[in-house]
Short mmCIF file of C-alpha atoms and ligand atoms in Angstrom, two decimals:
data_model
loop_
_atom_site.label_atom_id
_atom_site.label_comp_id
_atom_site.label_asym_id
_atom_site.label_seq_id
_atom_site.Cartn_x
_atom_site.Cartn_y
_atom_site.Cartn_z
CA THR A 555 17.55 -49.34 4.61
CA LYS A 556 16.51 -52.83 5.93
CA ASN A 557 18.28 -53.98 9.12
CA ASN A 558 21.59 -52.41 8.98
CA GLY A 559 20.58 -52.05 13.08
CA ARG A 560 18.83 -49.36 14.39
CA ASN A 561 21.59 -46.91 13.95
CA GLY A 562 22.54 -47.40 10.27
CA TYR A 563 18.55 -46.70 9.80
CA ASN A 564 18.25 -44.16 12.27
CA PHE A 565 21.35 -42.42 10.83
CA PHE A 566 20.12 -41.70 7.05
CA GLN A 567 16.34 -41.55 7.42
CA PRO A 568 15.42 -39.22 10.02
CA SER A 569 17.17 -36.11 8.23
CA MET A 570 15.77 -37.16 5.08
CA ASN A 571 12.41 -36.74 6.15
CA THR A 572 12.72 -33.64 8.38
CA ILE A 573 13.81 -31.70 5.12
CA ALA A 574 10.79 -33.51 3.05
CA GLN A 575 8.29 -33.24 6.12
CA ASN A 576 9.56 -29.48 6.36
CA GLN A 577 8.69 -29.09 2.51
CA LEU A 578 5.41 -30.65 2.56
CA GLN A 579 4.54 -28.86 5.71
CA LEU A 580 5.49 -25.57 3.47
CA ILE A 581 3.49 -26.48 0.53
CA ASN A 582 0.66 -27.25 2.59
CA ASP A 583 0.77 -23.77 4.33
CA LEU A 584 1.09 -22.36 1.45
CA TRP A 585 -2.25 -24.14 0.16
CA LEU A 586 -3.77 -22.83 3.11
CA ALA A 587 -2.05 -19.31 2.93
CA GLN A 588 -4.19 -18.10 0.10
CA ASP A 589 -7.67 -18.48 1.76
CA HIS A 590 -6.22 -17.35 4.81
CA GLN A 591 -5.44 -14.08 3.54
CA GLN A 592 -1.48 -14.36 4.23
CA LEU A 593 -0.23 -13.22 1.26
CA ARG A 594 0.92 -9.68 0.63
CA LEU A 595 2.33 -7.49 -2.15
CA PHE A 596 4.96 -4.91 -1.15
CA TYR A 597 5.38 -2.42 -3.88
CA GLN A 598 8.99 -0.75 -4.75
CA PRO A 599 8.66 2.33 -6.46
CA LYS A 600 10.35 3.08 -9.70
CA TYR A 601 11.96 6.54 -10.42
CA CYS A 602 12.36 8.70 -13.22
CA ALA A 603 16.27 9.20 -13.33
CA PRO A 604 17.94 10.29 -11.47
CA GLN A 605 15.64 10.66 -8.36
CA GLY A 606 11.96 11.55 -9.13
CA PRO A 607 9.17 11.70 -9.67
CA ILE A 608 7.48 8.02 -9.18
CA LEU A 609 6.70 6.28 -12.23
CA GLY A 610 5.24 3.43 -10.80
CA PHE A 611 6.14 0.46 -8.81
CA GLU A 612 6.89 -3.12 -8.86
CA ALA A 613 4.80 -5.41 -6.82
CA LEU A 614 6.59 -7.92 -5.05
CA LEU A 615 5.30 -11.10 -2.99
CA ARG A 616 5.24 -11.70 0.55
CA TRP A 617 4.04 -14.31 2.66
CA GLN A 618 3.00 -13.51 6.25
CA HIS A 619 3.61 -16.97 7.81
CA PRO A 620 1.66 -17.74 11.19
CA GLU A 621 4.61 -18.99 12.76
CA ARG A 622 7.75 -18.23 10.42
CA GLY A 623 7.11 -14.32 10.20
CA LEU A 624 7.52 -12.57 6.75
CA LEU A 625 9.03 -14.70 4.08
CA THR A 626 10.30 -13.30 0.86
CA PRO A 627 9.98 -15.28 -2.45
CA ASP A 628 13.43 -16.85 -2.41
CA VAL A 629 11.79 -19.00 0.40
CA PHE A 630 8.37 -20.59 -1.28
CA LEU A 631 8.71 -19.18 -4.90
CA PRO A 632 10.27 -22.54 -6.01
CA LEU A 633 7.81 -24.58 -4.21
CA ALA A 634 4.84 -22.78 -5.59
CA GLU A 635 6.14 -23.26 -8.80
CA LYS A 636 7.13 -27.03 -8.49
CA THR A 637 3.60 -27.76 -7.15
CA GLY A 638 1.80 -25.36 -9.88
CA LEU A 639 0.30 -23.28 -6.87
CA ILE A 640 2.33 -20.42 -8.62
CA VAL A 641 -0.72 -20.28 -11.13
CA THR A 642 -3.65 -19.25 -8.93
CA ILE A 643 -1.00 -17.27 -6.76
CA GLY A 644 -0.24 -15.22 -9.75
CA ASN A 645 -3.43 -14.50 -10.80
CA TRP A 646 -4.15 -13.11 -7.11
CA VAL A 647 -1.04 -11.19 -7.63
CA ILE A 648 -2.33 -9.84 -10.67
CA ASN A 649 -5.65 -8.96 -9.26
CA GLU A 650 -4.46 -7.62 -5.95
CA ALA A 651 -1.94 -5.05 -7.73
CA LEU A 652 -4.51 -3.45 -9.88
CA ARG A 653 -7.30 -3.05 -6.90
CA GLN A 654 -4.25 -1.19 -4.88
CA LEU A 655 -3.36 0.89 -8.44
CA ARG A 656 -7.00 1.85 -8.81
CA VAL A 657 -6.94 2.82 -5.13
CA TRP A 658 -3.66 5.07 -5.94
CA HIS A 659 -5.45 6.52 -9.22
CA LEU A 660 -8.51 7.73 -7.15
CA GLN A 661 -5.99 8.93 -4.19
CA GLY A 662 -4.55 11.72 -6.91
CA HIS A 663 -1.65 9.31 -8.74
CA PRO A 664 -3.54 8.80 -11.82
CA HIS A 665 -0.22 8.34 -13.84
CA TRP A 666 1.36 5.64 -11.91
CA SER A 667 1.41 2.30 -13.11
CA VAL A 668 2.36 -1.19 -11.76
CA ALA A 669 4.45 -4.27 -12.65
CA VAL A 670 3.70 -7.77 -11.80
CA ASN A 671 6.09 -10.76 -12.50
CA LEU A 672 4.85 -13.54 -14.16
CA SER A 673 6.40 -17.20 -13.47
CA ALA A 674 7.24 -19.10 -16.26
CA LEU A 675 4.35 -21.72 -15.59
CA GLN A 676 1.89 -18.90 -15.56
CA PHE A 677 3.16 -17.38 -18.43
CA GLU A 678 2.69 -20.49 -20.32
CA GLN A 679 -0.90 -20.54 -19.26
CA SER A 680 -3.57 -20.49 -22.36
CA SER A 681 -6.08 -18.30 -19.82
CA LEU A 682 -3.42 -15.81 -19.08
CA VAL A 683 -4.57 -13.03 -21.57
CA GLU A 684 -8.43 -13.41 -20.38
CA THR A 685 -7.07 -13.39 -16.47
CA VAL A 686 -5.04 -9.91 -17.20
CA VAL A 687 -8.56 -8.50 -19.38
CA GLN A 688 -10.70 -9.53 -16.81
CA ALA A 689 -8.28 -7.84 -13.91
CA LEU A 690 -8.01 -4.58 -16.01
CA ASP A 691 -11.95 -4.54 -16.69
CA ARG A 692 -12.50 -5.25 -12.91
CA HIS A 693 -10.36 -2.39 -11.75
CA LEU A 694 -10.91 0.40 -14.53
CA ILE A 695 -7.10 0.24 -15.14
CA PRO A 696 -5.88 1.48 -18.70
CA PRO A 697 -3.87 -1.19 -19.90
CA GLU A 698 -0.84 0.44 -20.66
CA LEU A 699 -0.54 1.17 -16.86
CA LEU A 700 0.05 -2.46 -16.61
CA THR A 701 3.86 -3.85 -16.98
CA LEU A 702 4.31 -7.56 -17.04
CA GLU A 703 7.93 -8.90 -16.02
CA VAL A 704 9.09 -11.61 -17.73
CA THR A 705 12.71 -12.83 -17.09
CA GLU A 706 14.91 -13.35 -19.84
CA THR A 707 15.34 -17.02 -19.14
CA THR A 708 11.70 -17.71 -19.37
CA ALA A 709 11.37 -15.62 -22.65
CA MET A 710 14.06 -17.69 -23.86
CA ARG A 711 12.75 -21.10 -23.24
CA ASP A 712 10.48 -21.29 -26.13
CA PRO A 713 11.28 -18.01 -28.32
CA ASP A 714 8.83 -18.61 -30.66
CA GLU A 715 6.13 -19.33 -28.13
CA SER A 716 7.32 -16.20 -26.37
CA VAL A 717 6.84 -14.01 -29.18
CA ARG A 718 3.31 -15.13 -29.69
CA ILE A 719 2.05 -15.04 -26.27
CA LEU A 720 3.55 -11.31 -25.78
CA THR A 721 2.40 -10.20 -28.91
CA GLU A 722 -1.11 -11.17 -27.45
CA LEU A 723 -0.85 -9.66 -24.42
CA THR A 724 0.51 -6.21 -25.64
CA ARG A 725 -1.96 -6.34 -28.36
CA LEU A 726 -4.31 -5.39 -25.14
CA GLY A 727 -2.14 -2.44 -24.58
CA VAL A 728 -0.32 -4.03 -22.02
CA LYS A 729 3.44 -3.27 -21.63
CA ALA A 730 6.22 -6.04 -21.25
CA SER A 731 9.40 -5.81 -19.66
CA ILE A 732 12.32 -8.24 -19.93
CA ASP A 733 13.41 -8.83 -16.35
CA ASP A 734 16.81 -10.15 -15.24
CA PHE A 735 18.58 -9.13 -18.40
CA GLY A 736 22.04 -10.16 -19.08
CA THR A 737 21.69 -13.33 -17.38
CA GLY A 738 20.26 -15.10 -20.05
CA TYR A 739 21.26 -15.62 -23.77
CA SER A 740 19.19 -13.96 -26.03
CA SER A 741 20.41 -13.04 -29.44
CA LEU A 742 19.84 -9.62 -30.81
CA LEU A 743 18.04 -10.85 -33.70
CA TYR A 744 15.50 -12.30 -31.42
CA LEU A 745 15.25 -9.42 -28.86
CA LYS A 746 14.50 -7.41 -32.16
CA ARG A 747 11.32 -9.82 -32.49
CA LEU A 748 10.14 -9.41 -28.95
CA PRO A 749 7.14 -6.66 -28.54
CA ALA A 750 8.74 -5.82 -25.16
CA SER A 751 8.82 -2.28 -24.64
CA GLU A 752 11.15 -2.14 -21.32
CA LEU A 753 14.80 -3.99 -20.41
CA LYS A 754 15.62 -4.56 -16.77
CA ILE A 755 19.26 -4.70 -16.04
CA ASP A 756 19.79 -7.50 -13.54
CA ARG A 757 20.57 -6.22 -10.14
CA ALA A 758 24.05 -8.34 -10.30
CA PHE A 759 25.61 -5.86 -12.97
CA VAL A 760 24.28 -2.98 -10.97
CA ASN A 761 25.54 -3.83 -7.72
CA GLU A 762 29.10 -4.33 -8.93
CA LEU A 763 29.32 -1.30 -10.75
CA GLN A 764 31.77 0.52 -9.00
CA SER A 765 34.13 -2.21 -8.31
CA GLU A 766 34.44 -4.18 -11.48
CA THR A 767 34.73 -1.91 -14.79
CA GLU A 768 33.73 -5.06 -16.56
CA ASP A 769 30.50 -4.76 -15.00
CA ALA A 770 30.27 -0.96 -16.41
CA THR A 771 31.29 -2.01 -20.04
CA ILE A 772 28.42 -4.59 -19.70
CA VAL A 773 25.96 -2.05 -18.28
CA SER A 774 26.87 0.58 -21.24
CA ALA A 775 26.37 -1.99 -23.82
CA ILE A 776 22.96 -2.85 -22.78
CA VAL A 777 21.63 0.48 -22.13
CA ALA A 778 23.15 1.21 -25.94
CA LEU A 779 21.48 -2.05 -27.18
CA ALA A 780 18.27 -1.06 -25.46
CA GLN A 781 18.56 2.35 -26.88
CA SER A 782 19.14 1.09 -30.12
CA LEU A 783 16.03 -1.13 -30.14
CA ASN A 784 13.58 1.74 -28.75
CA LEU A 785 13.29 0.16 -25.50
CA LYS A 786 13.04 1.61 -22.24
CA VAL A 787 16.11 0.71 -19.41
CA VAL A 788 15.49 0.24 -16.02
CA ALA A 789 18.25 -0.38 -14.03
CA GLU A 790 17.54 -2.47 -10.66
CA GLY A 791 19.17 -2.98 -7.31
CA VAL A 792 20.68 0.93 -7.23
CA GLU A 793 22.16 1.27 -3.93
CA THR A 794 24.51 3.96 -4.04
CA GLU A 795 24.85 7.71 -5.50
CA GLU A 796 27.44 6.43 -7.73
CA GLN A 797 25.66 4.02 -9.49
CA GLN A 798 22.71 6.70 -9.51
CA ALA A 799 25.14 8.86 -11.14
CA PHE A 800 26.99 6.40 -13.76
CA LEU A 801 23.32 5.23 -14.88
CA THR A 802 21.54 8.44 -15.22
CA GLY A 803 24.84 9.63 -16.98
CA LEU A 804 24.07 6.43 -19.62
CA GLY A 805 20.70 7.29 -20.29
CA CYS A 806 19.00 4.94 -18.28
CA ASN A 807 15.54 6.37 -18.15
CA THR A 808 14.39 4.27 -14.60
CA LEU A 809 16.13 3.69 -11.54
CA GLN A 810 14.91 1.21 -8.74
CA GLY A 811 16.97 0.19 -5.66
CA TYR A 812 17.49 0.61 -2.19
CA LEU A 813 19.08 4.06 -2.86
CA LEU A 814 15.67 5.37 -3.87
CA GLY A 815 12.86 3.13 -2.25
CA ARG A 816 12.75 -0.24 -0.88
CA PRO A 817 9.85 -2.53 -1.04
CA VAL A 818 7.48 -1.47 1.48
CA PRO A 819 3.59 -2.44 2.04
CA ALA A 820 0.94 -0.21 0.36
CA GLU A 821 0.15 1.92 3.17
CA LYS A 822 3.58 2.94 3.64
CA VAL A 823 4.37 4.12 0.08
CA SER A 824 3.41 7.72 1.03
CA GLU A 825 6.51 7.64 2.97
CA LEU A 826 9.02 7.29 0.19
CA LYS A 827 11.07 9.98 -1.71
CA ASN A 828 9.23 12.21 -3.79
CA TYR A 829 5.95 10.70 -3.27
CA THR A 830 4.12 14.23 -4.11
CA GLY A 831 6.38 14.48 -6.96
CA GLN A 832 4.61 16.01 -10.08
CA GLN A 833 5.26 13.64 -13.39
P1 C2E B 929 13.19 -9.51 -9.14
O1 C2E B 929 11.83 -9.58 -10.02
O2 C2E B 929 14.58 -9.48 -9.86
O3 C2E B 929 12.79 -8.28 -8.12
C1 C2E B 929 13.96 -7.43 -7.60
C2 C2E B 929 14.37 -8.05 -6.14
O4 C2E B 929 15.54 -7.53 -5.92
C3 C2E B 929 13.38 -8.25 -5.05
O5 C2E B 929 13.58 -9.28 -4.01
C4 C2E B 929 13.58 -6.48 -4.44
O6 C2E B 929 13.24 -6.42 -3.02
C5 C2E B 929 15.10 -6.72 -4.64
N1 C2E B 929 15.87 -5.52 -4.43
C6 C2E B 929 15.19 -4.32 -4.83
N2 C2E B 929 16.05 -3.24 -5.14
C7 C2E B 929 17.34 -3.73 -4.37
C8 C2E B 929 18.43 -3.15 -3.91
O7 C2E B 929 19.03 -2.32 -4.07
N3 C2E B 929 19.45 -3.97 -3.48
C9 C2E B 929 19.05 -5.49 -3.23
N4 C2E B 929 20.20 -6.13 -2.57
N5 C2E B 929 17.85 -6.08 -3.69
C10 C2E B 929 17.21 -5.42 -4.14
P2 C2E B 929 12.14 -10.37 -3.91
O8 C2E B 929 11.23 -8.94 -3.20
O9 C2E B 929 12.83 -10.88 -2.57
O10 C2E B 929 12.17 -10.94 -4.88
C11 C2E B 929 12.75 -11.86 -5.49
C12 C2E B 929 12.33 -12.68 -6.80
O11 C2E B 929 11.00 -13.31 -6.45
C13 C2E B 929 12.06 -11.22 -7.84
O12 C2E B 929 13.35 -10.65 -8.31
C14 C2E B 929 10.86 -11.90 -8.77
O13 C2E B 929 11.51 -13.00 -9.53
C15 C2E B 929 10.26 -13.11 -7.71
N6 C2E B 929 9.14 -12.58 -7.41
C16 C2E B 929 8.40 -11.98 -6.36
N7 C2E B 929 7.38 -11.62 -6.34
C17 C2E B 929 6.85 -12.14 -7.44
C18 C2E B 929 5.10 -12.52 -7.74
O14 C2E B 929 4.29 -11.74 -7.32
N8 C2E B 929 5.39 -13.53 -8.75
C19 C2E B 929 6.57 -14.17 -9.37
N9 C2E B 929 5.99 -15.04 -10.32
N10 C2E B 929 7.69 -13.90 -9.05
C20 C2E B 929 7.89 -12.77 -7.67
CA1 CA B 930 10.82 -8.31 -11.34
CA1 CA B 931 15.23 -8.48 -11.66
CA1 CA B 932 16.40 -11.54 -10.14
#
């Protein structure tokens, strides 16, 4: 990058700088976002198959950026993970989701549960158990109404360690869910050892259900596997009535997806289908 003439210098450097600066700016903004209350949780309903009642919600992180608008996790989660900011953000998510759940309980939905996604870094923090215990206590939430979702890939990073962490968490009474199931490479033997109570079939398999028979075979196999291990099966990404019918037919207990309800801010959950449905 020495003196190749101004043109050579300018040709490469500005674009690289722009990307790097953009990322740096976003990291800085994200750091500030926490204090400036720009982080929000949206809640996507989980329905008892085929279409209700509502069993609970998955909390999904959003960032109300002052200039860029409402951002979804794909834009900022990788940065949050790389910089380690995900740990404090993730702890905020646990607290905020339980605070909201307490509000719903007091509004007449005492059976509703909430699921929170854990990133790999957060899952491996030795302080996670303490964070969860404190949040449950603070918001007076029975542990069995909190589900922690860990992706199959995260759980497989260090299988023995994951068994240890999940055992500690589930001893509290909290539920564990293996998210994005089918995209990783866990063995049957390992799955049996994991103290999880639920498998979530990855959206990719559900999405393609009608067009590719191969996916229908995979989904049937996952549901059968889960049942044989006494795990609840949640299908995410249900978008059509055909998918809903197929999954219900297989014995999939819980459905989640745009067909039944999109992620919404807490103040909009009363507009969801079957909001008043009895459990
Ligand atoms: P995920 O845990 O697999 O969550 C499901 C994603 O699928 C959500 O995207 C949800 O909005 C979307 N979705 C739900 N139903 C449908 C559907 O019928 N069709 C389609 N096309 N999409 C559907 P979202 O909210 O953008 O989140 C993306 C990912 O970001 C999540 O995937 C999760 O891995 C991560 N994430 C979200 N919130 C948090 C958080 O608080 N902490 C951590 N660590 N990760 C989070
Ligand atoms: Ca999830
Ligand atoms: Ca998922
Ligand atoms: Ca996913």
